[in-house]
XYZ file of C-alpha atoms in Angstrom:
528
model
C 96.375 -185.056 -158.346
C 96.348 -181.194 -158.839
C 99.401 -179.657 -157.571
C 99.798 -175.534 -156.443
C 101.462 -173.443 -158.806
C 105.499 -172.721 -157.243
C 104.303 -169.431 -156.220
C 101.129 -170.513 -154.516
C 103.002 -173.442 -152.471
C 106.222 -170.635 -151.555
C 103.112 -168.997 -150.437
C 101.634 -171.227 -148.169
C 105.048 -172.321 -146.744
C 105.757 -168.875 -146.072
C 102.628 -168.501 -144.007
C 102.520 -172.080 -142.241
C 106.168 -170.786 -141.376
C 104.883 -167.391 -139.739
C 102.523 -168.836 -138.246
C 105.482 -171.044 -136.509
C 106.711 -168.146 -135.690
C 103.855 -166.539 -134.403
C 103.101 -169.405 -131.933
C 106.730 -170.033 -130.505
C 106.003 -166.016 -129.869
C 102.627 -166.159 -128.015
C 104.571 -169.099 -125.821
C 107.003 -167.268 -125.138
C 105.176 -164.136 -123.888
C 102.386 -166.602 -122.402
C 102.924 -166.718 -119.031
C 104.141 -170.644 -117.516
C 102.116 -170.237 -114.949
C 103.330 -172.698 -111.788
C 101.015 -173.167 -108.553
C 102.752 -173.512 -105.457
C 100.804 -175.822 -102.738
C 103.109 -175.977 -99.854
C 99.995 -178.208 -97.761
C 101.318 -180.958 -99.790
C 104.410 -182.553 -98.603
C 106.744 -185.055 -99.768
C 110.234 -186.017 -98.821
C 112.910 -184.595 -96.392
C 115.738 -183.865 -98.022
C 118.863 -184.679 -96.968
C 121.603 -183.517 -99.599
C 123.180 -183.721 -102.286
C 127.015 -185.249 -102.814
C 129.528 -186.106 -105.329
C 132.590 -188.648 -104.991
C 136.613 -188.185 -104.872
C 137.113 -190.878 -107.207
C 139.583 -191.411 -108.498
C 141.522 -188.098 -109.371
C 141.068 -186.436 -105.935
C 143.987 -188.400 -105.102
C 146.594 -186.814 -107.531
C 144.972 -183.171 -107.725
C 144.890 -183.177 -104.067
C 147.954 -183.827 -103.684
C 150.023 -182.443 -106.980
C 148.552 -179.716 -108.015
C 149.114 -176.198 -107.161
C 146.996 -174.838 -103.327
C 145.449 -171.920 -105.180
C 144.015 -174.676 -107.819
C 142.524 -176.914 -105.510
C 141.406 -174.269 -103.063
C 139.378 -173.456 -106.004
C 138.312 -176.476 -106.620
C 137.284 -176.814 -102.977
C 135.034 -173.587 -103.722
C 133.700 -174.746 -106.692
C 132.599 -177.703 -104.865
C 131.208 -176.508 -101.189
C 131.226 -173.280 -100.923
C 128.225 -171.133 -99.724
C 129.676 -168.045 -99.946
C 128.568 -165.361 -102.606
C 130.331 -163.102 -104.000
C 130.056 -158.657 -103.671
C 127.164 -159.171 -106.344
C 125.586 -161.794 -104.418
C 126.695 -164.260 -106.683
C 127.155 -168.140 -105.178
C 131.001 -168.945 -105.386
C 130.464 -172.590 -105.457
C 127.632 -175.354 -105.959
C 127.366 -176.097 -101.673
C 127.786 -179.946 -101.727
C 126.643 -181.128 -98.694
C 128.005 -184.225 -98.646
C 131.413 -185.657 -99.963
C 132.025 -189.332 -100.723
C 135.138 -190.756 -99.451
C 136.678 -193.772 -101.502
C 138.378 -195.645 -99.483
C 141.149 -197.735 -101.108
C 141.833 -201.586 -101.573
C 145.583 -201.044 -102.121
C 146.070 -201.631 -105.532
C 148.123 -199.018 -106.442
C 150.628 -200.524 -104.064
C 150.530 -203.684 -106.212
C 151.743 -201.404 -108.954
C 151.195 -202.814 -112.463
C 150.865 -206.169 -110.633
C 147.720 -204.992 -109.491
C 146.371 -205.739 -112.642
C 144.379 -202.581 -112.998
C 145.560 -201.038 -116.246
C 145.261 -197.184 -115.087
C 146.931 -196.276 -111.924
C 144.275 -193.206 -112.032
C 141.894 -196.523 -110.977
C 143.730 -197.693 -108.349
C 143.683 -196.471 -104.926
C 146.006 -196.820 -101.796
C 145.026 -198.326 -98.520
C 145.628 -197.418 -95.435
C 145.796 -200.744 -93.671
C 149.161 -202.549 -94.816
C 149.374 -206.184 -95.636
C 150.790 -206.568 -91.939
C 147.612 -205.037 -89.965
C 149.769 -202.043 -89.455
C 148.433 -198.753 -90.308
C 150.149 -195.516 -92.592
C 147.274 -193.229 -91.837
C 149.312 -190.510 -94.151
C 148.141 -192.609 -97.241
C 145.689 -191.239 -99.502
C 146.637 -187.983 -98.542
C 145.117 -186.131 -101.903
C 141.888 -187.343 -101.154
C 142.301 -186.399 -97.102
C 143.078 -182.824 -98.331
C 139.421 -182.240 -99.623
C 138.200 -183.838 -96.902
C 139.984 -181.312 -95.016
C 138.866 -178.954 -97.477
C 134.768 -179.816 -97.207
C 135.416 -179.889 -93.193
C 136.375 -175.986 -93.476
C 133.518 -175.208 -95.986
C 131.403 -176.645 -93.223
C 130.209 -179.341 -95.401
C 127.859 -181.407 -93.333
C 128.212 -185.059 -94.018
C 131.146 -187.803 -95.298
C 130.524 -190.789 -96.568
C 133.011 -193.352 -96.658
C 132.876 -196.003 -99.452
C 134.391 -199.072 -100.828
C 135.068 -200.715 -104.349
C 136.383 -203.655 -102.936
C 137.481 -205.096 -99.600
C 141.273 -204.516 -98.680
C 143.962 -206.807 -101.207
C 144.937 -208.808 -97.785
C 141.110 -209.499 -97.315
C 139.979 -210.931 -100.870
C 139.870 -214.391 -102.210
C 142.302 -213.398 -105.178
C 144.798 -210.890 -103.401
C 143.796 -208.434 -106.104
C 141.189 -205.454 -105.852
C 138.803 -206.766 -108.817
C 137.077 -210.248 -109.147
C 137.231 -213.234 -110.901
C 134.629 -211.928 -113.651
C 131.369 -214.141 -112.538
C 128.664 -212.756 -111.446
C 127.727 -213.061 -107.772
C 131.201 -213.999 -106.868
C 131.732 -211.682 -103.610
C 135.567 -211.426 -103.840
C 136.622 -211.320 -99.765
C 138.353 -214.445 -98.466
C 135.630 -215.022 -95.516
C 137.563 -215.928 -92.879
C 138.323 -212.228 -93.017
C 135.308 -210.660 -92.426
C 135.854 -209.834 -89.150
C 138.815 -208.188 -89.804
C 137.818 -206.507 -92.551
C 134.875 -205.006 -90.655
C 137.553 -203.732 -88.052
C 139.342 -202.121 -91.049
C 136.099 -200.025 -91.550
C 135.769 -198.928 -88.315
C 139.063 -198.133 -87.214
C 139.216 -196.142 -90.443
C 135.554 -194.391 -89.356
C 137.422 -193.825 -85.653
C 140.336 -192.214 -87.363
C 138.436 -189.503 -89.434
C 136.223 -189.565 -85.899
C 139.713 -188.299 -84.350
C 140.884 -185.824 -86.770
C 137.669 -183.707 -86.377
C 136.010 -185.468 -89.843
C 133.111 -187.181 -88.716
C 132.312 -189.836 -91.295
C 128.450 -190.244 -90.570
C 128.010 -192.957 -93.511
C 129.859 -195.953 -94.520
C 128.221 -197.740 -97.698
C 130.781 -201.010 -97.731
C 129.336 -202.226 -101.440
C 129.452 -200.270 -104.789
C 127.458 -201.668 -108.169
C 127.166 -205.375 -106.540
C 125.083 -206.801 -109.589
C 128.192 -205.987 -111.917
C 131.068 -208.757 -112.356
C 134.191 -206.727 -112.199
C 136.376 -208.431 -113.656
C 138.744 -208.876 -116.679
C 136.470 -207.927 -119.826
C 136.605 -210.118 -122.833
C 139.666 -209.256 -125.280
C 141.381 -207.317 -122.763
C 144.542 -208.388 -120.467
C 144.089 -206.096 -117.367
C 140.610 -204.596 -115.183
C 139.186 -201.239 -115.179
C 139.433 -200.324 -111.682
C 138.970 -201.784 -108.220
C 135.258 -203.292 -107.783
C 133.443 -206.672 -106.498
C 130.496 -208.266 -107.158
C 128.055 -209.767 -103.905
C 124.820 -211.342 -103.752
C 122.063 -209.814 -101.117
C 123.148 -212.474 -98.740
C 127.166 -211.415 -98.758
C 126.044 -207.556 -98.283
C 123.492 -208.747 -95.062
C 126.391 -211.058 -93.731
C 128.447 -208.045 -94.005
C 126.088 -205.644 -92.578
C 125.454 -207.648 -90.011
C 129.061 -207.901 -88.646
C 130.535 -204.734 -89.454
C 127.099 -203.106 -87.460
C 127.808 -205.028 -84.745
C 131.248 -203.724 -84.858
C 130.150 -200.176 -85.160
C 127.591 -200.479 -82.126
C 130.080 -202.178 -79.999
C 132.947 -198.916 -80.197
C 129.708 -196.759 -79.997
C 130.319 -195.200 -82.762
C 126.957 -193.416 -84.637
C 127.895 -193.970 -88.173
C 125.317 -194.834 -89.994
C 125.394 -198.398 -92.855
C 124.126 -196.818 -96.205
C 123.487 -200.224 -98.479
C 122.613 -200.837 -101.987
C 124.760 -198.698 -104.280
C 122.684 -200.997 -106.872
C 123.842 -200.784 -110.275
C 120.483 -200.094 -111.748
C 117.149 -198.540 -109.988
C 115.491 -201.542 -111.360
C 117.417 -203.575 -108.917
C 116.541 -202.391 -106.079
C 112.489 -202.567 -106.308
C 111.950 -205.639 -109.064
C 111.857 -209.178 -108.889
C 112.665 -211.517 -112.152
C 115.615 -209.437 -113.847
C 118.597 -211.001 -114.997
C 120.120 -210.782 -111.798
C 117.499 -212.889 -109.664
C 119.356 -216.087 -110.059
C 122.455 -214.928 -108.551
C 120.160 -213.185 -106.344
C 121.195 -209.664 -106.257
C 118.007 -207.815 -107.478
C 114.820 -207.254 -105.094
C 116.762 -205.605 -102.760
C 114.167 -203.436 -100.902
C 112.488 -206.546 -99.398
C 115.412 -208.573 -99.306
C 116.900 -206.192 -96.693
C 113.500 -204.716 -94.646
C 111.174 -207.362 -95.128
C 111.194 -209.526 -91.675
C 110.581 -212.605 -93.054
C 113.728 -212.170 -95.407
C 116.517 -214.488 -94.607
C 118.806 -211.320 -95.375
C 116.458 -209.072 -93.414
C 118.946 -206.029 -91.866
C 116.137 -204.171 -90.368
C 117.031 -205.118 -87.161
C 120.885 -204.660 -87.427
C 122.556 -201.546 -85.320
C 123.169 -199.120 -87.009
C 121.610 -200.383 -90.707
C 119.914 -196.778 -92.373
C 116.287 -197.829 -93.171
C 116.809 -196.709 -96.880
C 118.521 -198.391 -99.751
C 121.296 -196.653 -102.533
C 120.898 -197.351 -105.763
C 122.398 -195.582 -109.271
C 120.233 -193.918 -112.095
C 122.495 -195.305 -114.720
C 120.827 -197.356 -117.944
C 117.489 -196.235 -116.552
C 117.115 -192.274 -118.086
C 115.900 -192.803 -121.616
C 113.741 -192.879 -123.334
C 110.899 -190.614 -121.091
C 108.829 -193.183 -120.795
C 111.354 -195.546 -119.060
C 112.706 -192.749 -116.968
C 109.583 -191.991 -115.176
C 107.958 -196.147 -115.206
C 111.217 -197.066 -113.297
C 111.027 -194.453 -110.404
C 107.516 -195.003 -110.559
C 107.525 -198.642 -109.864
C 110.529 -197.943 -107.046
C 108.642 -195.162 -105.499
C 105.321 -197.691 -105.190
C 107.836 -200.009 -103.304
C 109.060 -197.838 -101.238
C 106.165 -196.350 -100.156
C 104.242 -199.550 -99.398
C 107.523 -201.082 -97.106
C 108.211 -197.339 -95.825
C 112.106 -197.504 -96.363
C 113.900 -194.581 -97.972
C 115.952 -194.074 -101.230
C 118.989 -192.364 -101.924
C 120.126 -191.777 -105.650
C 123.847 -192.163 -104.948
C 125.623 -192.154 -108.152
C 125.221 -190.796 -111.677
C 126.748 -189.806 -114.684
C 125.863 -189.874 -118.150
C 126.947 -193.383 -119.413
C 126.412 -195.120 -123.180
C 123.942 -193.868 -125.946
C 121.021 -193.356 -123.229
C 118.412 -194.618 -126.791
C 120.254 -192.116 -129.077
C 119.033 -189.139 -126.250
C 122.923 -188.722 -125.510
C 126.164 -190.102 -125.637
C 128.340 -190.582 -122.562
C 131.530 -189.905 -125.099
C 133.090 -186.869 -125.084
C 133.233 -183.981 -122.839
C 130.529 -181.470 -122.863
C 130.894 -177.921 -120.625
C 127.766 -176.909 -121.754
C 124.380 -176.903 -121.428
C 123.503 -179.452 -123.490
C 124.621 -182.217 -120.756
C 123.799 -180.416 -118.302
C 120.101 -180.443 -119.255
C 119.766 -183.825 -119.232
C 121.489 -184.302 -116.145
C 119.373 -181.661 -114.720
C 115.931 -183.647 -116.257
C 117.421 -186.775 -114.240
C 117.775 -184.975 -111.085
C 114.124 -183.740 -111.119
C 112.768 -187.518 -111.728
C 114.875 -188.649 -109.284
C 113.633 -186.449 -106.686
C 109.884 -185.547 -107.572
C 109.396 -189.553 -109.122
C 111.372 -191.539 -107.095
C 111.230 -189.185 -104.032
C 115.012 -189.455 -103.558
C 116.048 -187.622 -100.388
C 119.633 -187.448 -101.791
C 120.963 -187.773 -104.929
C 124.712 -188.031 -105.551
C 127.291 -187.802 -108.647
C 130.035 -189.964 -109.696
C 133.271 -187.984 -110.121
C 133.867 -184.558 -108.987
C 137.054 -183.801 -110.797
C 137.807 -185.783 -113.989
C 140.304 -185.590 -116.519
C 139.003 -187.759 -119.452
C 136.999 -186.932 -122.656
C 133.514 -188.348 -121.274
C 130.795 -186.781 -119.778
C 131.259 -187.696 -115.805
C 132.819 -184.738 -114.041
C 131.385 -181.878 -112.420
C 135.110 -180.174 -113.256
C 137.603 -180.893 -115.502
C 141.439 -181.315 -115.455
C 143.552 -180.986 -118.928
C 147.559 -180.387 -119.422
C 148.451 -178.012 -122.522
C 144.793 -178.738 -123.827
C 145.292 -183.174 -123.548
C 142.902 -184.521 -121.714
C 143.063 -188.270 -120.062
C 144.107 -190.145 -117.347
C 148.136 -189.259 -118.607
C 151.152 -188.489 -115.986
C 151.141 -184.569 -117.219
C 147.522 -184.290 -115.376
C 148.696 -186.002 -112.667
C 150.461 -183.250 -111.773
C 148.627 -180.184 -112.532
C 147.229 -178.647 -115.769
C 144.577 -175.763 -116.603
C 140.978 -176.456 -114.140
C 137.711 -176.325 -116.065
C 134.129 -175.612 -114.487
C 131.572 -177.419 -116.288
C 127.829 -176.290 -116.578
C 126.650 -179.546 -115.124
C 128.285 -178.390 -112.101
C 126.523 -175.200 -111.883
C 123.239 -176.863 -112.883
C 123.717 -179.085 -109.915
C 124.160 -176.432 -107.643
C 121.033 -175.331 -108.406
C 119.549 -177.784 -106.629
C 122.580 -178.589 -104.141
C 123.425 -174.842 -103.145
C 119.678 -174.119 -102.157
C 117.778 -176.951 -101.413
C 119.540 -177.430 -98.064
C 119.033 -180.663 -95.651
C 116.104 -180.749 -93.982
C 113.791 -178.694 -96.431
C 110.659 -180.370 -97.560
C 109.564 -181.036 -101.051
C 106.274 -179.788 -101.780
C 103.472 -180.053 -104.477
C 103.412 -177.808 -107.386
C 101.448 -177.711 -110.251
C 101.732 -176.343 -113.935
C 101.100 -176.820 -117.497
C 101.098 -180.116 -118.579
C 102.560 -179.633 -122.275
C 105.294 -181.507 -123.499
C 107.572 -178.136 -123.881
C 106.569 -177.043 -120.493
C 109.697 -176.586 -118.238
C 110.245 -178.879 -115.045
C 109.280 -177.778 -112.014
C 110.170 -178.688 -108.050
C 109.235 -176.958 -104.913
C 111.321 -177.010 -101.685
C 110.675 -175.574 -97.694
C 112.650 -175.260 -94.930
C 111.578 -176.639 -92.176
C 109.861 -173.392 -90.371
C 108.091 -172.868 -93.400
C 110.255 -169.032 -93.507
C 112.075 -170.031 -96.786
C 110.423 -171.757 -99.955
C 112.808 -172.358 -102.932
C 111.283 -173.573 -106.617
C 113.718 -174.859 -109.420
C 112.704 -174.715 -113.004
C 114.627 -176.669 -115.980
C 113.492 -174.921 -118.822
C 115.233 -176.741 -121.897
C 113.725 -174.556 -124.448
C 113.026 -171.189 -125.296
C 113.166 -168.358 -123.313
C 109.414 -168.513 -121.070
C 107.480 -166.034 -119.307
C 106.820 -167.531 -115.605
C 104.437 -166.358 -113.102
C 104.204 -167.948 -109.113
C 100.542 -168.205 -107.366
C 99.670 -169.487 -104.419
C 102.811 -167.824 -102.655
C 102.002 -167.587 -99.071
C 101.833 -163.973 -97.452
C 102.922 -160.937 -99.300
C 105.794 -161.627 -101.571
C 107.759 -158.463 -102.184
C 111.338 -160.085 -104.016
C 112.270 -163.154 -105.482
C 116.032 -164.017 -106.059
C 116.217 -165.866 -109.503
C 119.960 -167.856 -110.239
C 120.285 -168.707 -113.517
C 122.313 -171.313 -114.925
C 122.503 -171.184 -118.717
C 125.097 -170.680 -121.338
C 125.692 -166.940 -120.517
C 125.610 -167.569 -116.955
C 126.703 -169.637 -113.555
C 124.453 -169.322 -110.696
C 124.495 -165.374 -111.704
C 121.945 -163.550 -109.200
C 119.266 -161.380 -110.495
C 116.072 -160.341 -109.033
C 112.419 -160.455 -109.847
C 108.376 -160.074 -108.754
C 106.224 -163.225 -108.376
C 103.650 -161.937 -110.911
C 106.314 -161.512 -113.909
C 109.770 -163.586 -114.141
C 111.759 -164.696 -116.826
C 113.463 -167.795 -117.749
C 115.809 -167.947 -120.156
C 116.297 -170.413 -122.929
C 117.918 -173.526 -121.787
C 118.441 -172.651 -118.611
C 118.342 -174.266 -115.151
C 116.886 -171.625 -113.007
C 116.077 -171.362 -108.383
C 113.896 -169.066 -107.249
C 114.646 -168.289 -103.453
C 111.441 -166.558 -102.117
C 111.831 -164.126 -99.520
């Protein structure tokens, strides 16, 4: 084999290395050209949300107003600033947990953190304290005045006085719907006198999604003496049993709130037959609830939602499973013409090495691949809302929008439950990029653009009177040239907010025929 003298191969490397250079410079310069085709609709959107478990219940109440007032305007606000700069991410919906009563039980509970447990506002007697959960009640108060449009009440498990066990987690098998079932009925009056109480106080709770995770076991874990947090398993039969009497209650008080059902722990769940969860028979749940010759079919139930809830979690990586997933739930969907709704999300595990769920991360990097997620879920999957997991969290793990720490410690201590410094993550402002502009009731519509695997990610909203069109671009590499055809009329201004390291939702302007992005950046263009 003849080899290169040392100087001839430092040489060569040199070159091969400018000529790296070169080409990351002609990309960048290169205009990403992006075709907008607004003939081509998709989905209505309907919003975007995020959940007050579990620490809305201490910060609401504990900490400091000026802290959680801005909180509240990190969360809903619309408002700009003098600069025109968006003071907050314009959630428009909240989800409402609403409690078992296991911290009540105390340590008796048998939920190890009380930061897991949750009050209830039905006591053991049938009498009601409606001052409990009164953190949580304060940022519903708080969305109410941001004009937030909808709540969504949900539950982890049935009340303590309603399960088999008297505790708020199950027995650990799956399948095992923990309720004692002479208590349905009573249980489904719970729900609705709770919905008629927020009715009363000027919240109106539009949704109530009575199941969360249902394929997972929730109970004590192997090794360890104590549960995680409130939860239940149920089988599609116990959530259509349910449905079925708690929409009868709802229709009989004429009240309009609306039965979201699902919350399946895995997008797989909802649209596929022969996982490991078709022997308990909690998987196929798009045709267990809407097909009419299902023994659990809801379709005819008042006030059932013709869509079905289900969580992005375990599905995200690798690429290739992120996109075959939605894919194969979208195809479903389509064909039996019921709606999805992405309703929870964080980044959990090692997601195939992609990323780790450990650790908190304010940057960029997480909120990339959250961002990546979104855009599947919504331009794959066609979700017409797509919801986080926790709002505010205090731990070191990657599942808050905004962070709580006490003196620098992090974690679900007694110091944080009272107050401690408040911490804006990018993920949060990389969700408002979608949340804060794609508004309900704007239309995705088709775009196309490059096709390589660098090229950023691209999704087109409009209003519904056509007068406002909104794009948002994940670019997770280097800074890009971008350039918008197929604008319709005469385009004078573009409004660009950028989301990167440097920058929160900060406002610039720009021209359709030259706009930048900037390197790992989540970026909405609002054309006027």
């Amino acid at each position: 084999m003849n080899k290169l003298p040392a100087r001839h191969f430092l040489l060569v490397l040199f070159n091969l290395l400018m000529a790296g250079e070169c080409l990351a410079q002609e990309t960048a310069h290169t205009p990403f050209v992006v075709s907008i085709q607004p003939a081509q609709t998709y989905q209505t959107i309907h919003s975007f949300g995020a959940s007050d478990c579990w620490s809305a219940q201490y910060i609401g109440q504990n900490y400091p107003l000026a802290k959680r007032e801005q909180i509240a305007d990190w969360l809903f606000s619309t408002q700009t600033d003098n600069a025109g700069n968006p003071k907050g991410i314009g959630l428009s919906m909240w989800r409402f947990n609403i409690g078992a009563g296991s911290t009540e039980q105390g340590d008796s509970s048998g939920i190890r953190s009380p930061w897991r447990r949750s009050e209830c506002f039905q006591r053991p007697d049938g009498s009601y304290d409606w001052n409990k959960q009164a953190g949580q009640q304060w940022f519903v108060e708080a969305a109410h005045r941001r004009k937030v449009p909808y709540l969504l009440g949900f539950t982890n498990s049935p009340p303590v006085q309603f399960t088999a066990n008297g505790k708020a987690y199950a027995s650990g098998k799956l399948g095992d719907y923990n309720v004692n079932r002479q208590r349905l009925g009573d249980y489904a009056r719970f729900l609705a006198d709770v919905v008629q109480q927020f009715n009363r106080k000027g919240w109106p709770m539009q949704y109530l999604s009575p199941f969360n995770e249902p394929q997972w076991d929730w109970g004590i874990k192997k090794g360890q003496r104590m549960a995680t947090q409130e939860g239940t398993p149920a089988t599609n039969t116990d959530m259509a049993e349910l449905a079925r009497i708690v929409g009868q209650e709802l229709s009989t008080r004429k009240l309009s709130t609306r039965l979201t059902l699902g919350e399946a722990g895995q997008l797989d769940y909802l649209s596929q037959r022969g996982t490991n969860r078709s022997e308990t028979g909690q998987d196929d749940v798009v045709d267990a609830f809407f097909s009419p010759t299902s023994p659990n079919y809801i379709g005819n139930v008042p006030n059932v939602e013709k869509l079905v809830c289900g969580h992005s979690y375990f599905t995200t990586s690798p690429a290739r499973k992120l996109h075959a997933v939605r894919q194969q739930l979208a195809g479903k969907l389509q064909q039996t013409g019921v709606g999805f709704w992405q309703s929870e999300y964080c980044v959990l595990g090692d997601n195939d090495g992609e990323i780790n769920g450990n650790r908190r991360d304010l940057g960029m990097t997480t909120a990339l691949y959250v961002a990546r997620v979104i855009h599947a879920d919504l331009t794959v999957a066609n979700a017409a809302s797509w919801q986080w997991w926790l709002a505010l969290s205090p731990s070191d793990y990657k599942d808050g929008l905004i962070y709580v720490e006490n003196n620098g410690k992090m974690g679900e201590n007694a110091p944080n439950q009272q107050d401690g410094t408040i911490l804006a993550s990018k993920t949060l402002w990389a969700f408002g990029n979608y949340a804060r502009f794609v508004r309900p009731g704007m239309v995705r519509i088709q775009v196309q653009s490059s096709a390589d695997a660098a090229a950023p990610l691209v999704s087109a909203y409009r209003s519904a009177d056509s007068r406002q069109l909104v794009v948002v671009v994940v670019n997770p590499g280097d800074a890009r040239v971008l350039q918008l055809v197929g604008l319709p009329g005469k385009q004078k201004q573009i409004d660009c907010y950028e989301t990167s390291e440097s920058a929160d939702l900060h406002k610039r302007t720009g021209s359709p025929g030259q706009l930048t992005l900037a390197a790992r950046s989540v970026t909405t263009l609002v054309v006027h």
